[in-house]
mmCIF file of C-alpha atoms in Angstrom:
data_model
loop_
_atom_site.group_PDB
_atom_site.id
_atom_site.type_symbol
_atom_site.label_atom_id
_atom_site.label_comp_id
_atom_site.label_asym_id
_atom_site.label_seq_id
_atom_site.Cartn_x
_atom_site.Cartn_y
_atom_site.Cartn_z
ATOM 1 C CA UNK A 1068 -17.684 -29.041 154.811
ATOM 2 C CA UNK A 1069 -16.781 -25.570 153.662
ATOM 3 C CA UNK A 1070 -19.399 -22.837 153.980
ATOM 4 C CA UNK A 1071 -19.911 -19.119 154.425
ATOM 5 C CA UNK A 1072 -22.667 -17.356 156.309
ATOM 6 C CA UNK A 1073 -23.676 -13.755 155.842
ATOM 7 C CA UNK A 1074 -26.334 -13.350 158.516
ATOM 8 C CA UNK A 1075 -27.728 -10.051 157.251
ATOM 9 C CA UNK A 1076 -29.598 -9.844 153.981
ATOM 10 C CA UNK A 1077 -29.433 -6.083 154.162
ATOM 11 C CA UNK A 1078 -27.495 -3.431 156.042
ATOM 12 C CA UNK A 1079 -28.643 0.176 156.193
ATOM 13 C CA UNK A 1080 -26.286 2.959 157.201
ATOM 14 C CA UNK A 1081 -26.212 6.724 156.891
ATOM 15 C CA UNK A 1082 -23.530 8.359 154.808
ATOM 16 C CA UNK A 1083 -20.515 9.246 156.904
ATOM 17 C CA UNK A 1084 -21.203 6.584 159.512
ATOM 18 C CA UNK A 1085 -19.067 3.478 159.918
ATOM 19 C CA UNK A 1086 -20.317 0.283 158.319
ATOM 20 C CA UNK A 1087 -19.864 -3.387 159.056
ATOM 21 C CA UNK A 1088 -20.918 -6.310 156.892
ATOM 22 C CA UNK A 1089 -20.670 -9.608 158.736
ATOM 23 C CA UNK A 1090 -19.256 -12.890 157.544
ATOM 24 C CA UNK A 1091 -18.526 -16.155 159.292
ATOM 25 C CA UNK A 1092 -17.034 -19.215 157.686
ATOM 26 C CA UNK A 1093 -16.349 -22.890 158.116
ATOM 27 C CA UNK A 1094 -13.431 -24.732 156.523
ATOM 28 C CA UNK A 1095 -11.581 -27.942 157.223
ATOM 29 C CA UNK A 1096 -8.122 -26.417 157.070
ATOM 30 C CA UNK A 1097 -6.704 -22.926 157.050
ATOM 31 C CA UNK A 1098 -8.906 -20.357 155.350
ATOM 32 C CA UNK A 1099 -8.209 -17.983 152.545
ATOM 33 C CA UNK A 1100 -10.884 -15.297 152.794
ATOM 34 C CA UNK A 1101 -12.157 -12.830 150.218
ATOM 35 C CA UNK A 1102 -14.659 -10.030 149.834
ATOM 36 C CA UNK A 1103 -16.273 -9.141 146.539
ATOM 37 C CA UNK A 1104 -18.662 -6.341 145.627
ATOM 38 C CA UNK A 1105 -21.308 -6.375 142.916
ATOM 39 C CA UNK A 1106 -22.735 -3.121 141.615
ATOM 40 C CA UNK A 1107 -26.029 -3.244 139.679
ATOM 41 C CA UNK A 1108 -25.692 -4.961 136.298
ATOM 42 C CA UNK A 1109 -22.010 -5.578 136.875
ATOM 43 C CA UNK A 1110 -19.876 -8.575 137.694
ATOM 44 C CA UNK A 1111 -18.248 -9.293 141.022
ATOM 45 C CA UNK A 1112 -15.272 -7.103 141.760
ATOM 46 C CA UNK A 1113 -12.516 -8.159 144.116
ATOM 47 C CA UNK A 1114 -12.188 -5.953 147.202
ATOM 48 C CA UNK A 1115 -9.668 -7.609 149.482
ATOM 49 C CA UNK A 1116 -8.341 -10.905 150.758
ATOM 50 C CA UNK A 1117 -6.764 -12.500 153.778
ATOM 51 C CA UNK A 1118 -4.169 -15.167 153.136
ATOM 52 C CA UNK A 1119 -1.784 -14.974 156.077
ATOM 53 C CA UNK A 1120 -0.105 -12.440 158.320
ATOM 54 C CA UNK A 1121 -1.729 -9.363 159.791
ATOM 55 C CA UNK A 1122 -5.333 -10.025 160.754
ATOM 56 C CA UNK A 1123 -6.427 -6.614 159.501
ATOM 57 C CA UNK A 1124 -6.337 -6.366 155.743
ATOM 58 C CA UNK A 1125 -6.990 -3.269 153.706
ATOM 59 C CA UNK A 1126 -8.514 -3.238 150.268
ATOM 60 C CA UNK A 1127 -10.044 -1.091 147.587
ATOM 61 C CA UNK A 1128 -12.234 1.979 148.150
ATOM 62 C CA UNK A 1129 -11.203 2.340 151.789
ATOM 63 C CA UNK A 1130 -12.589 -1.012 152.884
ATOM 64 C CA UNK A 1131 -10.880 -3.255 155.390
ATOM 65 C CA UNK A 1132 -11.633 -6.580 156.997
ATOM 66 C CA UNK A 1133 -10.511 -8.283 160.150
ATOM 67 C CA UNK A 1134 -9.766 -11.977 160.320
ATOM 68 C CA UNK A 1135 -10.729 -13.496 163.655
ATOM 69 C CA UNK A 1136 -9.719 -17.122 163.862
ATOM 70 C CA UNK A 1137 -11.361 -17.881 167.188
ATOM 71 C CA UNK A 1138 -14.698 -16.526 166.025
ATOM 72 C CA UNK A 1139 -14.215 -17.798 162.445
ATOM 73 C CA UNK A 1140 -15.224 -14.386 161.200
ATOM 74 C CA UNK A 1141 -14.077 -12.001 158.505
ATOM 75 C CA UNK A 1142 -16.233 -8.881 158.837
ATOM 76 C CA UNK A 1143 -15.965 -6.134 156.250
ATOM 77 C CA UNK A 1144 -15.663 -2.599 157.571
ATOM 78 C CA UNK A 1145 -15.331 0.979 156.478
ATOM 79 C CA UNK A 1146 -14.885 3.954 158.818
ATOM 80 C CA UNK A 1147 -17.071 6.344 156.821
ATOM 81 C CA UNK A 1148 -19.664 5.096 154.345
ATOM 82 C CA UNK A 1149 -20.375 6.732 151.012
ATOM 83 C CA UNK A 1150 -23.610 6.605 149.031
ATOM 84 C CA UNK A 1151 -21.567 5.090 146.213
ATOM 85 C CA UNK A 1152 -20.767 2.104 148.459
ATOM 86 C CA UNK A 1153 -24.346 0.920 148.050
ATOM 87 C CA UNK A 1154 -24.057 -2.497 146.416
ATOM 88 C CA UNK A 1155 -24.231 -6.221 147.042
ATOM 89 C CA UNK A 1156 -21.319 -7.674 149.002
ATOM 90 C CA UNK A 1157 -20.201 -11.286 148.970
ATOM 91 C CA UNK A 1158 -17.855 -13.025 151.334
ATOM 92 C CA UNK A 1159 -15.961 -16.082 150.070
ATOM 93 C CA UNK A 1160 -13.659 -18.689 151.530
ATOM 94 C CA UNK A 1161 -11.451 -21.390 150.191
ATOM 95 C CA UNK A 1162 -9.505 -24.020 152.027
ATOM 96 C CA UNK A 1163 -5.765 -23.470 151.701
ATOM 97 C CA UNK A 1164 -5.357 -27.223 151.368
ATOM 98 C CA UNK A 1165 -7.818 -27.541 148.522
ATOM 99 C CA UNK A 1166 -5.865 -28.228 145.369
ATOM 100 C CA UNK A 1167 -8.945 -27.516 143.280
ATOM 101 C CA UNK A 1168 -9.058 -23.879 144.357
ATOM 102 C CA UNK A 1169 -12.802 -24.070 144.934
ATOM 103 C CA UNK A 1170 -14.343 -20.920 146.388
ATOM 104 C CA UNK A 1171 -17.416 -20.977 148.622
ATOM 105 C CA UNK A 1172 -19.572 -17.885 148.693
ATOM 106 C CA UNK A 1173 -22.136 -16.494 151.057
ATOM 107 C CA UNK A 1174 -25.608 -15.423 150.006
ATOM 108 C CA UNK A 1175 -24.669 -11.762 149.840
ATOM 109 C CA UNK A 1176 -25.524 -8.669 151.874
ATOM 110 C CA UNK A 1177 -27.127 -5.671 150.299
ATOM 111 C CA UNK A 1178 -25.613 -2.463 151.649
ATOM 112 C CA UNK A 1179 -27.761 0.636 151.487
ATOM 113 C CA UNK A 1180 -26.036 3.912 152.283
ATOM 114 C CA UNK A 1181 -28.455 6.801 152.607
ATOM 115 C CA UNK A 1182 -27.496 10.471 152.209
ATOM 116 C CA UNK B 907 -6.497 -5.628 129.257
ATOM 117 C CA UNK B 908 -9.932 -7.061 128.558
ATOM 118 C CA UNK B 909 -11.724 -8.650 131.491
ATOM 119 C CA UNK B 910 -13.857 -11.751 131.573
ATOM 120 C CA UNK B 911 -16.699 -11.401 129.092
ATOM 121 C CA UNK B 912 -19.938 -13.335 129.047
ATOM 122 C CA UNK B 913 -22.658 -13.647 126.443
ATOM 123 C CA UNK B 914 -25.601 -13.251 126.441
ATOM 124 C CA UNK B 915 -26.186 -10.897 129.313
ATOM 125 C CA UNK B 916 -29.794 -12.027 129.563
ATOM 126 C CA UNK B 917 -31.656 -14.918 128.007
ATOM 127 C CA UNK B 918 -35.362 -15.694 128.318
ATOM 128 C CA UNK B 919 -36.437 -19.134 127.125
ATOM 129 C CA UNK B 920 -39.294 -21.527 127.623
ATOM 130 C CA UNK B 921 -39.087 -24.732 129.558
ATOM 131 C CA UNK B 922 -37.715 -27.479 127.368
ATOM 132 C CA UNK B 923 -35.667 -25.213 125.153
ATOM 133 C CA UNK B 924 -31.898 -25.096 124.906
ATOM 134 C CA UNK B 925 -29.601 -22.254 125.857
ATOM 135 C CA UNK B 926 -25.859 -21.893 125.436
ATOM 136 C CA UNK B 927 -23.889 -19.440 127.514
ATOM 137 C CA UNK B 928 -20.431 -18.345 126.523
ATOM 138 C CA UNK B 929 -17.485 -17.122 128.561
ATOM 139 C CA UNK B 930 -14.241 -15.601 127.350
ATOM 140 C CA UNK B 931 -11.706 -15.553 130.186
ATOM 141 C CA UNK B 932 -8.867 -13.121 130.589
ATOM 142 C CA UNK B 933 -6.158 -13.960 128.080
ATOM 143 C CA UNK B 934 -3.559 -16.251 129.593
ATOM 144 C CA UNK B 935 -5.763 -17.493 132.416
ATOM 145 C CA UNK B 936 -5.661 -21.266 132.411
ATOM 146 C CA UNK B 937 -8.258 -21.603 135.162
ATOM 147 C CA UNK B 938 -11.879 -21.034 134.247
ATOM 148 C CA UNK B 939 -14.815 -21.466 136.583
ATOM 149 C CA UNK B 940 -18.586 -21.456 136.259
ATOM 150 C CA UNK B 941 -20.746 -20.408 139.184
ATOM 151 C CA UNK B 942 -24.491 -19.875 139.543
ATOM 152 C CA UNK B 943 -26.592 -17.711 141.798
ATOM 153 C CA UNK B 944 -30.239 -18.520 142.181
ATOM 154 C CA UNK B 945 -32.371 -15.603 143.393
ATOM 155 C CA UNK B 946 -31.259 -14.413 146.801
ATOM 156 C CA UNK B 947 -29.081 -17.402 147.549
ATOM 157 C CA UNK B 948 -25.383 -18.058 147.679
ATOM 158 C CA UNK B 949 -23.181 -18.187 144.617
ATOM 159 C CA UNK B 950 -22.602 -21.878 143.995
ATOM 160 C CA UNK B 951 -19.718 -23.551 142.254
ATOM 161 C CA UNK B 952 -20.543 -25.508 139.107
ATOM 162 C CA UNK B 953 -17.247 -26.549 137.585
ATOM 163 C CA UNK B 954 -13.606 -25.737 136.995
ATOM 164 C CA UNK B 955 -11.471 -26.062 133.878
ATOM 165 C CA UNK B 956 -7.718 -26.046 133.739
ATOM 166 C CA UNK B 957 -7.021 -25.242 130.144
ATOM 167 C CA UNK B 958 -9.304 -27.597 128.218
ATOM 168 C CA UNK B 959 -9.594 -30.220 130.953
ATOM 169 C CA UNK B 960 -12.407 -30.442 133.466
ATOM 170 C CA UNK B 961 -10.661 -30.353 136.831
ATOM 171 C CA UNK B 962 -13.745 -30.486 138.990
ATOM 172 C CA UNK B 963 -17.373 -30.724 137.880
ATOM 173 C CA UNK B 964 -18.816 -31.736 141.212
ATOM 174 C CA UNK B 965 -21.179 -28.764 141.270
ATOM 175 C CA UNK B 966 -22.966 -29.482 138.009
ATOM 176 C CA UNK B 967 -26.631 -30.014 138.927
ATOM 177 C CA UNK B 968 -27.422 -32.844 136.509
ATOM 178 C CA UNK B 969 -26.757 -34.170 133.029
ATOM 179 C CA UNK B 970 -28.835 -31.444 131.423
ATOM 180 C CA UNK B 971 -25.819 -29.206 131.880
ATOM 181 C CA UNK B 972 -22.822 -29.569 129.567
ATOM 182 C CA UNK B 973 -19.712 -27.416 129.729
ATOM 183 C CA UNK B 974 -16.918 -27.361 127.214
ATOM 184 C CA UNK B 975 -13.682 -25.491 126.740
ATOM 185 C CA UNK B 976 -12.297 -26.648 123.446
ATOM 186 C CA UNK B 977 -8.771 -25.421 122.825
ATOM 187 C CA UNK B 978 -8.493 -24.090 126.327
ATOM 188 C CA UNK B 979 -9.729 -20.617 125.482
ATOM 189 C CA UNK B 980 -13.412 -19.711 125.717
ATOM 190 C CA UNK B 981 -15.962 -21.923 127.387
ATOM 191 C CA UNK B 982 -19.608 -22.706 126.775
ATOM 192 C CA UNK B 983 -22.244 -23.916 129.172
ATOM 193 C CA UNK B 984 -25.247 -25.546 127.554
ATOM 194 C CA UNK B 985 -28.505 -26.281 129.323
ATOM 195 C CA UNK B 986 -30.660 -28.793 127.468
ATOM 196 C CA UNK B 987 -33.546 -29.063 128.065
ATOM 197 C CA UNK B 988 -33.971 -26.118 130.391
ATOM 198 C CA UNK B 989 -36.198 -26.397 133.466
ATOM 199 C CA UNK B 990 -37.766 -23.668 135.602
ATOM 200 C CA UNK B 991 -35.272 -24.232 138.422
ATOM 201 C CA UNK B 992 -32.376 -23.455 136.098
ATOM 202 C CA UNK B 993 -33.258 -19.765 136.252
ATOM 203 C CA UNK B 994 -30.558 -17.657 137.844
ATOM 204 C CA UNK B 995 -27.388 -15.751 137.080
ATOM 205 C CA UNK B 996 -24.496 -17.751 135.697
ATOM 206 C CA UNK B 997 -21.109 -16.285 136.443
ATOM 207 C CA UNK B 998 -17.866 -17.161 134.788
ATOM 208 C CA UNK B 999 -14.558 -16.445 136.474
ATOM 209 C CA UNK B 1000 -10.932 -16.969 135.580
ATOM 210 C CA UNK B 1001 -7.603 -16.907 137.328
ATOM 211 C CA UNK B 1002 -4.017 -17.186 136.270
ATOM 212 C CA UNK B 1003 -2.809 -19.439 139.009
ATOM 213 C CA UNK B 1004 -4.330 -21.477 141.748
ATOM 214 C CA UNK B 1005 -3.403 -20.837 145.319
ATOM 215 C CA UNK B 1006 -3.791 -17.453 146.891
ATOM 216 C CA UNK B 1007 -5.022 -15.604 143.819
ATOM 217 C CA UNK B 1008 -8.445 -14.106 143.570
ATOM 218 C CA UNK B 1009 -10.943 -14.911 140.858
ATOM 219 C CA UNK B 1010 -11.820 -12.399 138.153
ATOM 220 C CA UNK B 1011 -15.510 -12.452 137.305
ATOM 221 C CA UNK B 1012 -17.568 -11.628 134.271
ATOM 222 C CA UNK B 1013 -20.799 -9.665 134.500
ATOM 223 C CA UNK B 1014 -22.888 -12.803 134.462
ATOM 224 C CA UNK B 1015 -25.541 -14.237 132.185
ATOM 225 C CA UNK B 1016 -29.044 -14.012 133.578
ATOM 226 C CA UNK B 1017 -31.171 -16.977 132.519
ATOM 227 C CA UNK B 1018 -34.930 -16.869 132.867
ATOM 228 C CA UNK B 1019 -36.824 -20.064 132.106
ATOM 229 C CA UNK B 1020 -40.584 -19.605 131.707
#
């Protein structure tokens, strides 16, 4: 069965420090992996995705994520956090062989960036 | 280009009442999805339309939930009668094609059942 785990409910980091938001997944076939961000009272915004190719993918607002097949992980990273990065982050996966295009989401990680 | 819009943004109803949520997808997007997030938990799939047809409704909790997409444009999700456990945020998303494309989400409709 397909699933996503975000082991941390909350991540706290000081502005200017690097940040990591963890995500591990489980799929039957090859994964397509996504990160979304939700700011307060807003919808989910797409950040980046891994489909194939280079394991390190770069996305919006300076975020990047690294696909690690052996560890079934897709951690979100940023070299230098901004206060404005504070938001709720969701990892999602879908099975490349799923014709229904069903996405599976994690429970979300709240990122707090303090000045 | 207008994004995915949802209405209402917040609805408070009593147990046993009926609520209808509406979603207008991005123009031209044949694929429309409903998801739900209950407090603090994962965002769960409810169902998927391709144009006006239900492609997959395996995530619908029970027969108190009815989704429609007449004409293949906007969609409605009706909960009747509402129960306490139906409280949560209902997200609508759309996409142009299936495959490697990402979903585009609305801002969600928060439902509170008292």
